[in-house]
XYZ file of C-alpha atoms in Angstrom:
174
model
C 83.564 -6.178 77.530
C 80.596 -5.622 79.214
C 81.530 -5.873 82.529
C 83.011 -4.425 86.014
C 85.980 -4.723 84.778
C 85.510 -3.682 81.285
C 82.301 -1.630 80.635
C 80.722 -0.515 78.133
C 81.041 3.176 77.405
C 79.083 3.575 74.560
C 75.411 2.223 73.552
C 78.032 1.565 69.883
C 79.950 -0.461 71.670
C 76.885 -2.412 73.214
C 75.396 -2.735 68.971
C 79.048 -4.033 68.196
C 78.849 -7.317 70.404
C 78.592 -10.422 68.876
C 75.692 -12.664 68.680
C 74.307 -13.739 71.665
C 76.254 -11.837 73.838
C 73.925 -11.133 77.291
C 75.053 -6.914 77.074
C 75.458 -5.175 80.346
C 75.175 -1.704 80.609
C 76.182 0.097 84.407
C 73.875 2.411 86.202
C 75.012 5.729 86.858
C 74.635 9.407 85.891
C 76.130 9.348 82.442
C 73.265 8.911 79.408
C 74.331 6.295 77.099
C 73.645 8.505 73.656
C 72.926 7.608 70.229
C 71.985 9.104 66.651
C 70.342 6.312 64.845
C 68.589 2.974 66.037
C 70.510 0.247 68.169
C 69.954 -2.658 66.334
C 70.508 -6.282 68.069
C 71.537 -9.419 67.105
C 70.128 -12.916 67.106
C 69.919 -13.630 70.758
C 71.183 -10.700 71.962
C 69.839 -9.150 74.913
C 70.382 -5.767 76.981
C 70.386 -5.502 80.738
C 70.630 -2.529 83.037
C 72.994 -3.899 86.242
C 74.066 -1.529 89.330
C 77.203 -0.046 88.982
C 79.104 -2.494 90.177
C 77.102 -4.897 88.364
C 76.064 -7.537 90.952
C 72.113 -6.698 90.422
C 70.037 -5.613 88.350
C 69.368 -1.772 87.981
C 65.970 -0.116 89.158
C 64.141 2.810 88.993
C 66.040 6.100 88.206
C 68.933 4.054 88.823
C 68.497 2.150 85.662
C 71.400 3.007 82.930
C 69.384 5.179 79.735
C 69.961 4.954 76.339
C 68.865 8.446 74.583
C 68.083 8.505 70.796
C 68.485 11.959 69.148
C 66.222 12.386 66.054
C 66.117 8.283 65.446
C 63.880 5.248 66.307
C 65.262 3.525 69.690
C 66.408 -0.071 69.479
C 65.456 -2.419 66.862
C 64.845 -6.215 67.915
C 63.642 -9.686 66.603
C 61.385 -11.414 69.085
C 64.696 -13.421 69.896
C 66.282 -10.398 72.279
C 65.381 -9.194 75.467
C 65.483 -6.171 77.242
C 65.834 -5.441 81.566
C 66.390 -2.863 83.670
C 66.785 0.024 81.148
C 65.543 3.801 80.044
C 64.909 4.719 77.027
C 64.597 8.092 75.434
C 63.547 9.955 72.110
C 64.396 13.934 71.341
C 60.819 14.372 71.308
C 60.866 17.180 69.105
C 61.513 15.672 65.756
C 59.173 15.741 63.109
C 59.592 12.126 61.671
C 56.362 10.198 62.693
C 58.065 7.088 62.396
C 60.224 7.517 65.778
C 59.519 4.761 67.751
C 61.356 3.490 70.861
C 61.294 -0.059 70.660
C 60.421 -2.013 67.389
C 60.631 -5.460 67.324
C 60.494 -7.646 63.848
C 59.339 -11.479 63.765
C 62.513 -13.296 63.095
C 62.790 -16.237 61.050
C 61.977 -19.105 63.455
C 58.517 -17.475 64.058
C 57.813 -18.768 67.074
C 60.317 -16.954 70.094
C 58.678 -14.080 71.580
C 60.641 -11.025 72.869
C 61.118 -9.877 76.615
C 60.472 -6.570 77.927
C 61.049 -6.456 81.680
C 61.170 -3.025 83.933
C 61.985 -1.192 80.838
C 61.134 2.512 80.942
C 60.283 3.989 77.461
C 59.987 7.673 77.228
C 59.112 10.562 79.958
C 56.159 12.371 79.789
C 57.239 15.857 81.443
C 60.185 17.288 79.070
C 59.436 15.431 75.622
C 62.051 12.726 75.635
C 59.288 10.625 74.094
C 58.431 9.026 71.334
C 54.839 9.157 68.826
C 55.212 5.075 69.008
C 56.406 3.912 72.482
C 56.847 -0.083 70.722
C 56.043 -1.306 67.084
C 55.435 -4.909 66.376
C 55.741 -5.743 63.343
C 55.023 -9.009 60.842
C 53.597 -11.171 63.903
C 56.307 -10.406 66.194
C 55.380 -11.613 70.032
C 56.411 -9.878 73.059
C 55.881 -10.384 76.680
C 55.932 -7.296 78.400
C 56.027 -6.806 81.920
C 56.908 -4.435 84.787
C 57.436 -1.499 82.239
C 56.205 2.112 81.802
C 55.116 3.149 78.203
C 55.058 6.991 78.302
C 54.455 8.059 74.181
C 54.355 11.932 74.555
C 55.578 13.812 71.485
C 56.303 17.940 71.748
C 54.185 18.878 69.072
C 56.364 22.055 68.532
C 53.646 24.667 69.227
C 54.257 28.040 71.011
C 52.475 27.049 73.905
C 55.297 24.210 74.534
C 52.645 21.951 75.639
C 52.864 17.998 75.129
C 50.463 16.016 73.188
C 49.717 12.050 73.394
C 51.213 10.235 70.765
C 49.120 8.265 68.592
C 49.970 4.763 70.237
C 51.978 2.590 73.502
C 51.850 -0.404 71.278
C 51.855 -0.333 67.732
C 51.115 -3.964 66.296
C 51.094 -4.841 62.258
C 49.613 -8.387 61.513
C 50.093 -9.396 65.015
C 47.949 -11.381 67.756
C 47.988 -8.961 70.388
């Protein structure tokens, strides 16, 4: 599954792949939603393709994943992500939402990619307060990607405050 022929039509079905697997999700109007983290395999990476998958996605065509109320996707520095949105509710008050947080895994020495990934929007509050988290010496190359970490703070005057941080990284070599 994963493909033109079969697609994936949930971001559960996408978490439920084995390790590995290269995970395809189409461009197109329909938001791929979720309410808790997408967490990846070993080796396991996430691409946004056209709907017809011969290319990659781009831009607004690029397939989004929207978490309600729960960090984004949770990665080793073995996965990689392309071509995707992600989105947070915005309006939760759990500090710890983050879109993208990425652990060290055991071989220590693999670093993450993070390529035209879109993470948050920073006009209706589908942001989160940490756009990605590092954490434990995790490495990531990150290119060709917008970081927008807007939180609604909840206020009456439904205006939109900069999160505390883009990057968020815990023993790490930044």
């Amino acid at each position: 599954s994963g493909t033109y022929n079969n697609p994936f039509t949930s971001a559960e079905q996408a978490g439920n792949a084995p390790v590995g697997a290269n995970i395809w999700l189409a461009s197109s109007s329909t938001t791929y939603k979720m309410d808790r983290p997408l967490i990846l395999k070993e080796d396991q990476s996430i691409t946004g393709r056209s709907s017809d998958f011969k290319q990659n996605a781009s831009g607004s065509d690029r397939p989004t994943i929207k978490f309600e109320d729960s960090d984004g996707i949770v990665m080793d520095s073995s996965n990689d992500l392309a071509h995707i949105q992600i989105m947070g509710s915005g309006h939760t008050e759990n500090t710890s939402n983050t879109g993208v947080i990425i652990n060290k895994n055991n071989d220590g020495n693999e670093v993450a990619q993070i390529d035209d990934v879109k993470i948050g929007k920073t006009n209706n509050g589908d942001g989160y307060i940490i756009d990605i988290k590092m954490k434990n010496g995790a490495k990531a190359y990150i290119s060709n990607s917008t970081l927008n970490s807007y939180f609604y703070d909840g206020g009456g005057d439904n205006d939109f405050n900069d999160a505390t941080y883009n990057i968020y990284a815990t023993r790490n070599n930044v």
